[in-house]
Coordinates of C-alpha atoms in Angstrom, one line a residue:
X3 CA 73.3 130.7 106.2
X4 CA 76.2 133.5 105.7
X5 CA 77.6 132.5 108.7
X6 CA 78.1 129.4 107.4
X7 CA 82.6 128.6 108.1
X8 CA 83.4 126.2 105.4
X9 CA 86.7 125.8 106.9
X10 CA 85.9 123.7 109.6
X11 CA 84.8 121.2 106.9
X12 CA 88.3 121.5 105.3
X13 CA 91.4 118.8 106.2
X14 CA 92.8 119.6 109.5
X15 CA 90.2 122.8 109.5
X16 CA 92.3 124.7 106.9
X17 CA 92.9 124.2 103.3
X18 CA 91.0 125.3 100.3
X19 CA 90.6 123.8 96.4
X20 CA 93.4 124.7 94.2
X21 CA 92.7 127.8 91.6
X22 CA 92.5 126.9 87.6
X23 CA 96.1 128.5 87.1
X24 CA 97.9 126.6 90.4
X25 CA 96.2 123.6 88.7
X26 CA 97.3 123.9 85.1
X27 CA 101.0 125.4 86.3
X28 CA 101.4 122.1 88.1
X29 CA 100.4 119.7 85.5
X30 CA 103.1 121.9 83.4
X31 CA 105.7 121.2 85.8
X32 CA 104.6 117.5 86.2
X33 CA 105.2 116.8 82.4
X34 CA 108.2 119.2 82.7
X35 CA 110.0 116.7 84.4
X36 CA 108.6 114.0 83.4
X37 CA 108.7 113.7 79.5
X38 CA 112.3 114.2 79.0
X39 CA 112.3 111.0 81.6
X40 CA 110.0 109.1 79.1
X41 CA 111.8 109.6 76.2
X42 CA 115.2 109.6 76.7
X43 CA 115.4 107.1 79.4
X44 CA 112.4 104.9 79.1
X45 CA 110.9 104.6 75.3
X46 CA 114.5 103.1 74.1
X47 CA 114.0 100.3 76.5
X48 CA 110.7 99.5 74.4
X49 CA 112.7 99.0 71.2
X50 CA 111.9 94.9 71.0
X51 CA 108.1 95.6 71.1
X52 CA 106.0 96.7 68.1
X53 CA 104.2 100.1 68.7
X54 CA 100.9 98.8 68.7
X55 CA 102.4 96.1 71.2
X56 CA 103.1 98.5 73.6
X57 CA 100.4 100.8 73.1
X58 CA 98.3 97.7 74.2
X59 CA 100.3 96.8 76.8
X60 CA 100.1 100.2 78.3
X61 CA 96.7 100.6 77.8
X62 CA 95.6 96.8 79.5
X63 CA 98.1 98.2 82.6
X64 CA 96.6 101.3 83.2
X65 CA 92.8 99.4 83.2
X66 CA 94.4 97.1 85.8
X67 CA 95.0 100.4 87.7
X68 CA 92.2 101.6 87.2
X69 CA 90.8 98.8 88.5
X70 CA 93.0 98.7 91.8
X71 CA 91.6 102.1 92.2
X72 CA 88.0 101.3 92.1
X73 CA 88.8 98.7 94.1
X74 CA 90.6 101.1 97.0
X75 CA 87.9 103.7 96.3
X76 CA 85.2 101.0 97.8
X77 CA 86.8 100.0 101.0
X78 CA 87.6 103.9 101.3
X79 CA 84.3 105.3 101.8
X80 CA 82.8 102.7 104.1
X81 CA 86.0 102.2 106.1
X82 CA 87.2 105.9 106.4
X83 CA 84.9 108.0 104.9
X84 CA 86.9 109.2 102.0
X85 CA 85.5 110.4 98.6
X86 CA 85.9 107.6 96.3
X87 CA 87.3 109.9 93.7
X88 CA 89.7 111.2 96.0
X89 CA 90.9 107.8 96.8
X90 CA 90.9 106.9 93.7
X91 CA 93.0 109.8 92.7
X92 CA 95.2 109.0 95.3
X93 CA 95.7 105.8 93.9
X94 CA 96.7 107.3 90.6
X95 CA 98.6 109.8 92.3
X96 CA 101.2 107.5 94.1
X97 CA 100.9 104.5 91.7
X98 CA 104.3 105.3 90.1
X99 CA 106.0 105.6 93.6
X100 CA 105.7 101.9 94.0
X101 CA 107.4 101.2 90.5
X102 CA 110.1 104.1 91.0
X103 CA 110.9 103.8 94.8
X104 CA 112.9 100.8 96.6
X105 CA 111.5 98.3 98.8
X106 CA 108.1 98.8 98.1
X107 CA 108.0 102.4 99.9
X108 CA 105.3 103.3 98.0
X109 CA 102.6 101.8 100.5
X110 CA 103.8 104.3 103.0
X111 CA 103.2 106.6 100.8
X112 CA 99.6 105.5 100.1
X113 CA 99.0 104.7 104.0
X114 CA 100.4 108.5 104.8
X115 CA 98.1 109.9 102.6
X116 CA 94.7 107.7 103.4
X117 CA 96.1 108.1 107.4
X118 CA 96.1 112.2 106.7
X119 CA 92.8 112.6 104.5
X120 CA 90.7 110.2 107.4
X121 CA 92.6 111.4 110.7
X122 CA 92.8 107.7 111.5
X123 CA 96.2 105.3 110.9
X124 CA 94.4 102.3 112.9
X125 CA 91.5 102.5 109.9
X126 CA 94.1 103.6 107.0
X127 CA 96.2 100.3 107.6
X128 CA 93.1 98.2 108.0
X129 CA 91.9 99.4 104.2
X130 CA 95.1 98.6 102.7
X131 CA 95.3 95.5 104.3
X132 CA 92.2 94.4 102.9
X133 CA 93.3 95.1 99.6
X134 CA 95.9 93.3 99.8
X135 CA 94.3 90.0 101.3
X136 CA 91.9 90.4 98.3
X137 CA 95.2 90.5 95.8
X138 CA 96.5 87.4 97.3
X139 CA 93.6 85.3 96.6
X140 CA 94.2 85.6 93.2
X141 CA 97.9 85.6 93.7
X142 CA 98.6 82.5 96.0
X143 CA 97.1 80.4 92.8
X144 CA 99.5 81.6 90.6
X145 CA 102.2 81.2 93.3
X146 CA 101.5 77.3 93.2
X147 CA 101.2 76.9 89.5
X148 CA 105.1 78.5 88.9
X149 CA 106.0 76.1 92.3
X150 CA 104.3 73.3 90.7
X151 CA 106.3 74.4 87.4
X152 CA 110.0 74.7 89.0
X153 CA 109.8 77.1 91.7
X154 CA 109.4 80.5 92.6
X155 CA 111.1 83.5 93.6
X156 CA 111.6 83.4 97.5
X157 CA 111.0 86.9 97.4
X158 CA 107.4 86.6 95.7
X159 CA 106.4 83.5 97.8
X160 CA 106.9 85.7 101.2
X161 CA 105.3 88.3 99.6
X162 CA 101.8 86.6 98.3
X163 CA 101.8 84.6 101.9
X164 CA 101.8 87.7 104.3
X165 CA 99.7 89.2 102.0
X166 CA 97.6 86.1 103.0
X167 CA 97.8 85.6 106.5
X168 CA 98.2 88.8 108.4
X169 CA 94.7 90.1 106.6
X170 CA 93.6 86.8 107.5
X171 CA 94.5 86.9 110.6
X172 CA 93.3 90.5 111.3
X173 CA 89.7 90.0 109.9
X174 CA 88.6 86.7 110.0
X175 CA 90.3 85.5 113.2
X176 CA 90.5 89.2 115.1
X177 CA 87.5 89.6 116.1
X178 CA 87.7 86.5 117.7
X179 CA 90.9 86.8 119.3
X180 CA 90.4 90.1 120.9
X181 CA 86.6 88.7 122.3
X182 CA 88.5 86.1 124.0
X183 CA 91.3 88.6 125.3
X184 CA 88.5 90.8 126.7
X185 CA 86.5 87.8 128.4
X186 CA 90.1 86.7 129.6
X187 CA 91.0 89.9 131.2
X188 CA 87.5 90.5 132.8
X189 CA 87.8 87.0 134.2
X190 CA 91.1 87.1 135.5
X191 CA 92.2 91.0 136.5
X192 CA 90.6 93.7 138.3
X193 CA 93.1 96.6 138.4
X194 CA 92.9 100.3 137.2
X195 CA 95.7 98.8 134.4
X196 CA 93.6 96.1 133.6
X197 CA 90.8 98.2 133.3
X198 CA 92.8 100.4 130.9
X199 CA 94.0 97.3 128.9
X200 CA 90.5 96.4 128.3
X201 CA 89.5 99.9 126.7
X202 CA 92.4 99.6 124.8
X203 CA 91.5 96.1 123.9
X204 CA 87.8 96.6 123.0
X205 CA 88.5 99.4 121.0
X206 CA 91.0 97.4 118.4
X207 CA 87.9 94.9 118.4
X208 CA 85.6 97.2 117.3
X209 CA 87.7 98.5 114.6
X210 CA 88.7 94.7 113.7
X211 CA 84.9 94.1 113.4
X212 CA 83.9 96.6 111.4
X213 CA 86.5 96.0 108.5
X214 CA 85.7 92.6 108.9
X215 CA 82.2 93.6 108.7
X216 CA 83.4 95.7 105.4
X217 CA 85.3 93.1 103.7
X218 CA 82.4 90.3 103.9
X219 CA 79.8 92.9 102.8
X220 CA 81.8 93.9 99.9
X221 CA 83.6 90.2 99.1
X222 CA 81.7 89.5 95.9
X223 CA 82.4 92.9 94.4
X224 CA 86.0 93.0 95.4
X225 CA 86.9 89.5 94.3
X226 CA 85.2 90.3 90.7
X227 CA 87.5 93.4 90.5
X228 CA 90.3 91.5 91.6
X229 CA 89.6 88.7 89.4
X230 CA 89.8 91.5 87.0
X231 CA 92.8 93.1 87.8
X232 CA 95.0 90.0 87.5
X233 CA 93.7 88.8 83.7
X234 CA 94.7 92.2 82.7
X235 CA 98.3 91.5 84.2
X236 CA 98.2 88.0 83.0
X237 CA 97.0 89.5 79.5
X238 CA 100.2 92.2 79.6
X239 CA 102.3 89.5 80.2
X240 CA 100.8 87.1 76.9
X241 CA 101.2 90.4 75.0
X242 CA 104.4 90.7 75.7
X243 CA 105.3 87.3 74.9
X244 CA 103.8 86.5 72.1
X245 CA 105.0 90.0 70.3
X246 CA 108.7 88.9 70.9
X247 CA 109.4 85.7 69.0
X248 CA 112.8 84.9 70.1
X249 CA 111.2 84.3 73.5
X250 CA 109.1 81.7 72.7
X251 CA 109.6 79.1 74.9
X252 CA 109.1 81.7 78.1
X253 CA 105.9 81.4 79.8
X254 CA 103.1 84.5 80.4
X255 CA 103.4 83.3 84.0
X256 CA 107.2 83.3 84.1
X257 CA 107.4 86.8 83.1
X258 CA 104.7 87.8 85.6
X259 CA 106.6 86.1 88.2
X260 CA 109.6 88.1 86.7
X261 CA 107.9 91.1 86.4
X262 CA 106.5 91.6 90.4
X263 CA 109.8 90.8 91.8
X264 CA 111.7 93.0 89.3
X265 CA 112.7 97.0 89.6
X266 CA 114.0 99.5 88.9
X267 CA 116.4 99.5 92.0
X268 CA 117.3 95.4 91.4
X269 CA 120.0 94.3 89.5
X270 CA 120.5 91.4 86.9
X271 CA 117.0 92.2 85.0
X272 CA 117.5 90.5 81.3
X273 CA 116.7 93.1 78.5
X274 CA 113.0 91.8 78.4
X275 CA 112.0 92.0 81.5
X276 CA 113.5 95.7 81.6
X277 CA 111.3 96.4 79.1
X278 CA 108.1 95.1 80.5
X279 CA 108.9 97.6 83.7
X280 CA 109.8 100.4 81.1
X281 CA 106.6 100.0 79.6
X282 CA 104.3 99.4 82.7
X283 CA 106.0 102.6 84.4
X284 CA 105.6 105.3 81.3
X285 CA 102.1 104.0 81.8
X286 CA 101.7 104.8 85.1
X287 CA 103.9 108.1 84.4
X288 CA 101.8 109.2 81.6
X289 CA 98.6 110.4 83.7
X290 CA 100.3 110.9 87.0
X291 CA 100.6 114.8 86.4
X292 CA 97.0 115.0 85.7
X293 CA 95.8 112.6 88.7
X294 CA 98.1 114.6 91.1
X295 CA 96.9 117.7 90.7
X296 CA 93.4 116.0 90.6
X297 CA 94.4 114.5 94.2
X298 CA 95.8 117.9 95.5
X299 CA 92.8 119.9 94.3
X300 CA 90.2 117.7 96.0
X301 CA 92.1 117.0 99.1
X302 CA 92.7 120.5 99.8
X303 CA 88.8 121.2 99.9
X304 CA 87.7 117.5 101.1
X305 CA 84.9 117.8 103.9
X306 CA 85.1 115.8 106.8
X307 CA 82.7 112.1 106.0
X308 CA 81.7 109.6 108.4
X309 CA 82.2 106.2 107.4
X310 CA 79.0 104.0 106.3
X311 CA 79.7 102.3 109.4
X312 CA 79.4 104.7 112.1
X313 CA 76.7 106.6 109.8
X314 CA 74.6 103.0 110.5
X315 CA 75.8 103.0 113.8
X316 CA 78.2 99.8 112.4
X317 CA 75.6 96.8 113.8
X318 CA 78.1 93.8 113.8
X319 CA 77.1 90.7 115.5
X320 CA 80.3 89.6 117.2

């Protein structure tokens, strides 16, 4: 039993938990950096909203989070064999890149670190884009109702339907796809480069049926949570409307339309809308020290987790 090497357990073989001290002197730093950022940049922007107000606000955003992290936690153990609180840290951890950073470069972030913790970018993309797809069911209804009502962002209607398709496209028709592919090249080739093709080929299918295998066995649960997650954005939005009265005649769907096209790096963003961003990023800014040091503490002593699938030897019927 002493000879026991944890290390080989560890990320990458290497790596050990962070220390009580390393832990607390980062969470220092974190809220170093980022307080002064809170209140001299973002709590002015707040100014039209009532304390309370935002304190509710805040608090309904951060459940929807919490939420999305569940949610990532779920797909992350079966799919990659991550500890759902690490993921879910991880969620927490990069949550504020997606607010803070241009172009949505804050899923690269996420995919880097699921691709790094699970050894495996094939699996890391798959996850995320099952979260998505499971956003977009809730989000293509609302695209219609603000068509149906005038129109939408172009931005936001491109946005909700690849969110739609390409999961589609990858689970429900993939499996599919690549069968025929395989039956087509078996049929039609006999060459060392066909032969190489089809490895190549049956190995996407597998990993195409077993998130597709993932995403059916989990549906119910993941459409409740996501059902979940958007009332509490639909509820920020109501919040925020109905605390400003000289804003009456705006709809809570309007400003959620407003609000997931709208950053910090966009320009013409009317004084309301700035402060609905203001108030969803110090709530995302708020806990990110603590979550980060969370994520860096357990992914420096994460062991090494086969997914549910390959633990169940992933029986699929194709």
């Amino acid at each position: 039993m002493n000879s026991f090497d944890r290390s080989r357990w560890l990320p990458n073989g290497k790596g050990s938990k962070l220390d009580r001290p390393k832990m607390r002197i980062l969470i220092g730093v974190g809220y170093a950096l980022i307080l002064p950022i809170v209140v001299l940049v973002l709590l002015p922007l707040v100014g039209v909203v009532s304390p309370l107000m935002a304190i509710m606000v805040g608090a309904l955003y951060l459940i929807s989070h919490m939420l999305r992290a569940i949610r990532l936690a779920a797909l992350s153990v079966d799919v990659l064999g991550i500890s759902a609180r690490t993921a879910a840290a991880m969620h927490f951890a990069s949550a504020p890149l997606s607010i803070l950073l241009p172009f949505k470069a804050g899923e690269f972030v996420r995919f880097y670190a699921l691709w790094k913790m699970s050894s495996n970018p094939l699996y890391a993309i798959i996850v995320l884009l099952i979260d998505r797809m499971f956003d977009s069911l809730f989000l293509i209804p609302i695209l219609i109702v603000l068509m149906s009502a005038g129109g939408a962002p172009t931005s936001l209607a491109v946005f909700a339907i690849l969110a739609a398709t390409i999961p589609l496209t990858v689970i429900v028709v993939g499996p599919k796809l690549l069968t025929e592919l395989q039956r087509y090249v078996v049929a039609s080739h006999n060459d060392p480069i066909a032969l190489d093709v089809l490895s190549r080929v049956d190995a996407t299918r597998r990993v195409v049926t077993n998130a597709a295998h993932v995403a059916r066995r989990q549906a119910s649960e993941l459409c409740v949570i996501s059902f979940l997650i958007w009332l509490c954005e639909v509820l920020v939005c109501v919040i925020l409307i109905n605390s400003a009265e000289l804003l009456a005649d705006l709809s809570s769907l309007d400003l959620l339309e407003t609000r997931l096209v709208t950053s910090w790096w966009g320009d013409g963003a009317d004084a309301f809308t700035t402060t609905a961003l203001a108030l969803t990023t110090i709530s995302l800014l708020l806990p990110w020290p603590i979550m980060a040091a969370i994520f860096f503490d357990r992914y420096g002593g994460e062991p090494r987790r086969k997914p549910v699938l390959e633990r169940s030897n992933a029986r699929v019927v194709t």
